CSV table of C-alpha atoms and ligand atoms in Angstrom, one decimal:
chain,number,residue,atom,x,y,z
A,12,MET,CA,-81.2,-65.5,-87.6
A,13,ASP,CA,-79.4,-66.8,-84.6
A,14,ASP,CA,-82.9,-65.9,-83.1
A,15,GLN,CA,-84.8,-68.3,-85.2
A,16,VAL,CA,-82.5,-71.0,-84.4
A,17,ILE,CA,-82.2,-70.8,-80.8
A,18,ALA,CA,-86.4,-70.1,-80.9
A,19,GLN,CA,-86.1,-73.7,-83.3
A,20,LEU,CA,-83.8,-75.1,-80.3
A,21,ARG,CA,-86.6,-74.2,-77.9
A,22,GLU,CA,-90.1,-75.3,-78.8
A,23,SER,CA,-88.6,-78.8,-79.8
A,24,GLY,CA,-87.0,-79.2,-76.9
A,25,ALA,CA,-83.8,-79.1,-77.5
A,26,LEU,CA,-81.9,-75.9,-75.3
A,27,LEU,CA,-83.3,-76.6,-72.4
A,28,GLU,CA,-83.2,-74.1,-69.3
A,29,GLY,CA,-82.4,-75.3,-65.3
A,30,HIS,CA,-79.5,-76.7,-63.4
A,31,PHE,CA,-78.1,-79.0,-64.9
A,32,LEU,CA,-75.0,-82.5,-64.0
A,33,LEU,CA,-72.7,-82.1,-67.2
A,34,SER,CA,-71.3,-85.6,-67.9
A,35,SER,CA,-67.6,-82.9,-67.4
A,36,GLY,CA,-69.3,-82.8,-63.6
A,37,ARG,CA,-70.1,-78.8,-63.9
A,38,HIS,CA,-72.6,-77.2,-63.4
A,39,ALA,CA,-74.9,-75.1,-66.2
A,40,ALA,CA,-77.8,-73.4,-66.1
A,41,GLN,CA,-78.5,-74.7,-69.6
A,42,TYR,CA,-78.1,-78.3,-71.4
A,43,VAL,CA,-78.2,-78.1,-75.5
A,44,GLN,CA,-79.7,-81.9,-77.0
A,45,CYS,CA,-79.9,-81.8,-80.7
A,46,ALA,CA,-81.4,-84.9,-80.7
A,47,GLN,CA,-84.6,-83.4,-80.0
A,48,VAL,CA,-84.4,-81.1,-82.8
A,49,LEU,CA,-83.3,-83.4,-85.1
A,50,GLN,CA,-86.3,-86.3,-84.7
A,51,TYR,CA,-87.9,-83.9,-86.5
A,52,PRO,CA,-87.4,-84.4,-89.6
A,53,GLU,CA,-88.9,-81.3,-91.0
A,54,ARG,CA,-86.9,-78.8,-88.4
A,55,ALA,CA,-84.0,-81.1,-89.2
A,56,GLU,CA,-84.1,-80.3,-93.3
A,57,ALA,CA,-84.4,-76.9,-92.5
A,58,LEU,CA,-81.8,-76.4,-90.3
A,59,CYS,CA,-79.3,-78.3,-92.9
A,60,ARG,CA,-80.7,-77.1,-95.3
A,61,ARG,CA,-79.8,-73.1,-94.0
A,62,LEU,CA,-76.6,-74.3,-92.8
A,63,ALA,CA,-75.8,-76.0,-96.4
A,64,GLU,CA,-75.9,-72.6,-97.8
A,65,GLN,CA,-73.8,-71.8,-95.6
A,66,ILE,CA,-71.4,-73.4,-96.6
A,67,GLN,CA,-72.2,-73.1,-100.5
A,68,ALA,CA,-72.1,-69.7,-100.3
A,69,ALA,CA,-67.7,-69.5,-98.6
A,70,SER,CA,-67.2,-72.1,-100.8
A,71,GLY,CA,-68.8,-70.1,-103.5
A,72,GLU,CA,-69.9,-73.9,-105.4
A,73,ALA,CA,-72.9,-75.4,-104.9
A,74,ARG,CA,-71.8,-79.2,-104.3
A,75,PRO,CA,-68.4,-78.8,-102.5
A,76,TYR,CA,-67.8,-81.9,-100.7
A,77,ASP,CA,-68.5,-85.2,-101.7
A,78,VAL,CA,-69.2,-86.9,-98.2
A,79,VAL,CA,-70.3,-85.7,-95.3
A,80,VAL,CA,-69.1,-87.9,-92.1
A,81,GLY,CA,-70.2,-87.3,-88.1
A,82,PRO,CA,-69.3,-89.7,-85.4
A,83,ALA,CA,-72.1,-92.0,-84.1
A,84,MET,CA,-74.1,-92.3,-82.8
A,85,GLY,CA,-75.3,-88.3,-82.1
A,86,ALA,CA,-74.4,-87.1,-85.5
A,87,VAL,CA,-75.6,-89.7,-87.8
A,88,THR,CA,-79.4,-88.1,-88.1
A,89,PHE,CA,-77.6,-84.4,-88.8
A,90,ALA,CA,-74.3,-86.2,-91.0
A,91,TYR,CA,-77.4,-87.4,-92.8
A,92,GLU,CA,-79.1,-84.7,-93.1
A,93,LEU,CA,-76.4,-82.1,-94.6
A,94,ALA,CA,-75.4,-84.8,-96.3
A,95,ARG,CA,-79.1,-84.5,-98.6
A,96,ALA,CA,-78.8,-80.9,-98.1
A,97,LEU,CA,-74.8,-80.7,-99.7
A,98,GLY,CA,-76.2,-83.1,-102.3
A,99,GLY,CA,-73.5,-85.6,-101.0
A,100,ARG,CA,-73.3,-88.6,-99.4
A,101,GLY,CA,-73.8,-89.4,-95.7
A,102,LEU,CA,-71.8,-91.5,-93.5
A,103,PHE,CA,-71.2,-92.7,-90.3
A,104,ALA,CA,-68.3,-93.3,-88.0
A,105,GLU,CA,-68.3,-96.0,-84.8
A,106,ARG,CA,-66.3,-96.0,-81.8
A,107,HIS,CA,-64.1,-98.8,-81.7
A,108,PRO,CA,-64.0,-100.8,-79.2
A,109,GLU,CA,-60.1,-100.4,-78.6
A,110,GLY,CA,-60.2,-96.0,-78.7
A,111,GLY,CA,-60.9,-93.9,-81.5
A,112,PHE,CA,-63.7,-94.3,-84.6
A,113,GLN,CA,-63.6,-96.3,-88.1
A,114,LEU,CA,-66.1,-96.8,-90.7
A,115,ARG,CA,-68.0,-100.0,-91.2
A,116,ARG,CA,-70.9,-101.5,-92.4
A,117,GLY,CA,-69.2,-101.1,-96.1
A,118,PHE,CA,-68.5,-97.3,-96.2
A,119,ARG,CA,-65.4,-96.3,-97.6
A,120,ILE,CA,-64.0,-93.1,-99.1
A,121,GLU,CA,-61.8,-92.2,-102.1
A,122,SER,CA,-59.0,-89.9,-101.9
A,123,HIS,CA,-60.2,-87.7,-104.2
A,124,GLU,CA,-63.3,-87.4,-102.6
A,125,ARG,CA,-63.8,-83.7,-101.0
A,126,VAL,CA,-64.6,-84.7,-96.9
A,127,LEU,CA,-66.7,-82.9,-94.5
A,128,VAL,CA,-67.3,-84.0,-91.0
A,129,ALA,CA,-69.8,-83.6,-88.8
A,130,GLU,CA,-70.8,-82.9,-85.2
A,131,ASP,CA,-74.4,-81.9,-84.2
A,132,VAL,CA,-73.0,-79.9,-81.0
A,133,VAL,CA,-68.9,-79.3,-80.9
A,134,THR,CA,-68.1,-78.5,-77.2
A,135,THR,CA,-64.8,-79.7,-77.3
A,136,GLY,CA,-64.9,-81.0,-80.6
A,137,GLY,CA,-63.3,-83.9,-79.1
A,138,SER,CA,-65.3,-86.9,-81.3
A,139,ALA,CA,-65.4,-84.6,-84.5
A,140,ARG,CA,-60.9,-84.4,-83.4
A,141,GLU,CA,-61.2,-88.0,-83.5
A,142,VAL,CA,-62.9,-88.6,-86.9
A,143,LEU,CA,-60.7,-86.3,-88.5
A,144,ALA,CA,-57.7,-89.0,-87.3
A,145,MET,CA,-59.2,-91.9,-88.8
A,146,LEU,CA,-59.7,-89.5,-91.8
A,147,GLN,CA,-55.9,-88.7,-91.9
A,148,THR,CA,-55.0,-92.6,-91.6
A,149,LEU,CA,-56.9,-93.6,-94.4
A,150,GLY,CA,-55.1,-90.9,-96.6
A,151,ILE,CA,-57.9,-88.9,-97.1
A,152,ARG,CA,-57.5,-84.7,-96.6
A,153,THR,CA,-60.8,-83.2,-94.7
A,154,THR,CA,-60.9,-78.8,-94.7
A,155,ALA,CA,-63.5,-78.3,-92.8
A,156,VAL,CA,-65.8,-78.8,-90.3
A,157,ALA,CA,-70.0,-78.0,-89.4
A,158,SER,CA,-72.6,-78.2,-86.5
A,159,LEU,CA,-76.1,-76.8,-85.5
A,160,VAL,CA,-74.4,-75.7,-82.4
A,161,ASN,CA,-70.9,-74.5,-81.3
A,162,ARG,CA,-70.6,-73.9,-77.8
A,163,SER,CA,-66.3,-73.6,-77.9
A,164,GLY,CA,-66.4,-69.9,-77.8
A,165,ALA,CA,-67.1,-67.9,-81.1
A,166,ASN,CA,-63.8,-67.5,-81.5
A,167,ALA,CA,-62.4,-70.5,-79.9
A,168,LYS,CA,-60.5,-72.8,-83.4
A,169,PRO,CA,-61.8,-76.0,-81.4
A,170,PHE,CA,-60.3,-77.2,-85.5
A,171,GLY,CA,-57.0,-75.3,-85.8
A,172,GLU,CA,-57.1,-73.8,-88.8
A,173,LEU,CA,-60.2,-76.1,-90.8
A,174,SER,CA,-63.0,-74.1,-91.9
A,175,TYR,CA,-65.0,-74.4,-89.5
A,176,TYR,CA,-69.5,-74.2,-90.3
A,177,ARG,CA,-71.8,-73.4,-87.8
A,178,LEU,CA,-75.4,-71.8,-87.3
A,179,LEU,CA,-75.2,-70.9,-83.7
A,180,ASP,CA,-72.7,-69.9,-80.9
A,181,LEU,CA,-73.8,-70.6,-77.6
A,182,GLU,CA,-72.2,-69.3,-74.8
A,183,VAL,CA,-73.5,-71.9,-71.5
A,184,PRO,CA,-71.8,-70.5,-68.3
A,185,ASN,CA,-71.0,-73.3,-66.5
A,186,TRP,CA,-69.2,-73.9,-63.0
A,187,THR,CA,-66.9,-75.9,-60.4
A,188,ALA,CA,-69.9,-77.4,-58.2
A,189,GLU,CA,-68.5,-75.2,-55.5
A,190,ALA,CA,-69.0,-72.2,-57.5
A,191,CYS,CA,-72.4,-73.2,-58.9
A,192,PRO,CA,-74.1,-70.0,-58.2
A,193,LEU,CA,-77.7,-72.4,-58.6
A,194,CYS,CA,-76.6,-74.9,-55.8
A,195,GLN,CA,-75.6,-71.6,-53.5
A,196,GLU,CA,-79.7,-71.1,-54.4
A,197,GLY,CA,-80.4,-74.1,-52.7
A,198,SER,CA,-81.2,-76.0,-55.8
A,199,THR,CA,-80.1,-79.5,-56.6
A,200,PRO,CA,-78.1,-80.7,-60.6
A,201,ILE,CA,-80.4,-82.8,-63.1
A,202,LYS,CA,-78.0,-85.0,-64.8
A,203,PRO,CA,-79.9,-84.1,-68.2
A,204,GLY,CA,-81.0,-87.0,-70.8
A,205,SER,CA,-79.5,-89.7,-68.5
A,206,ARG,CA,-83.1,-91.4,-67.4
A,207,PRO,CA,-84.2,-93.9,-69.9
A,208,GLN,CA,-88.2,-93.3,-71.1
A,209,ALA,CA,-90.1,-95.7,-68.4
A,210,SER,CA,-92.2,-99.0,-70.3
A,211,ALA,CA,-95.8,-99.1,-69.8
B,5,ZN,ZN1,-75.1,-76.5,-59.1
């Protein structure tokens, strides 16, 4: 199953091999950009359906969540597609200029609704935790987080005692610039996804 997911990510360009400069400043030999696979609706649908089946099996319910909410922009498509597979509503939270996330555009979640937080790739889980904090201030209890890819480590608990569902645990070796073996081989890291498409 992991192999099939990895193959889908590779084929769509969502999983890149090379020498990358991460936003943390560390260097890595792989880079994950889930937007690359989620741009194909049929692939997004298949991956989210598979994840939804896992969530449904674990909860023992066909419709375990009423609302799926993800942090914009990265998780907009993912939250929507996962909501479709789970038969709920798909919302996104937006970054507040003064920090944290907020629900805008008239989005509302009622206190009785069961909410799943969705983030396409969890590295530290920071954005998802900020959405969880926002939900808490709204008086909404959240019991689970879901992602396509977990990069925080197979045994890590980035969300404490909350259930954490994901399709794939992916260990991406990464190093400080000084310790990077790829730099020592003489190659120069590139910043992935930072260059917009050139206009015609
Ligand atoms: Zn390097």
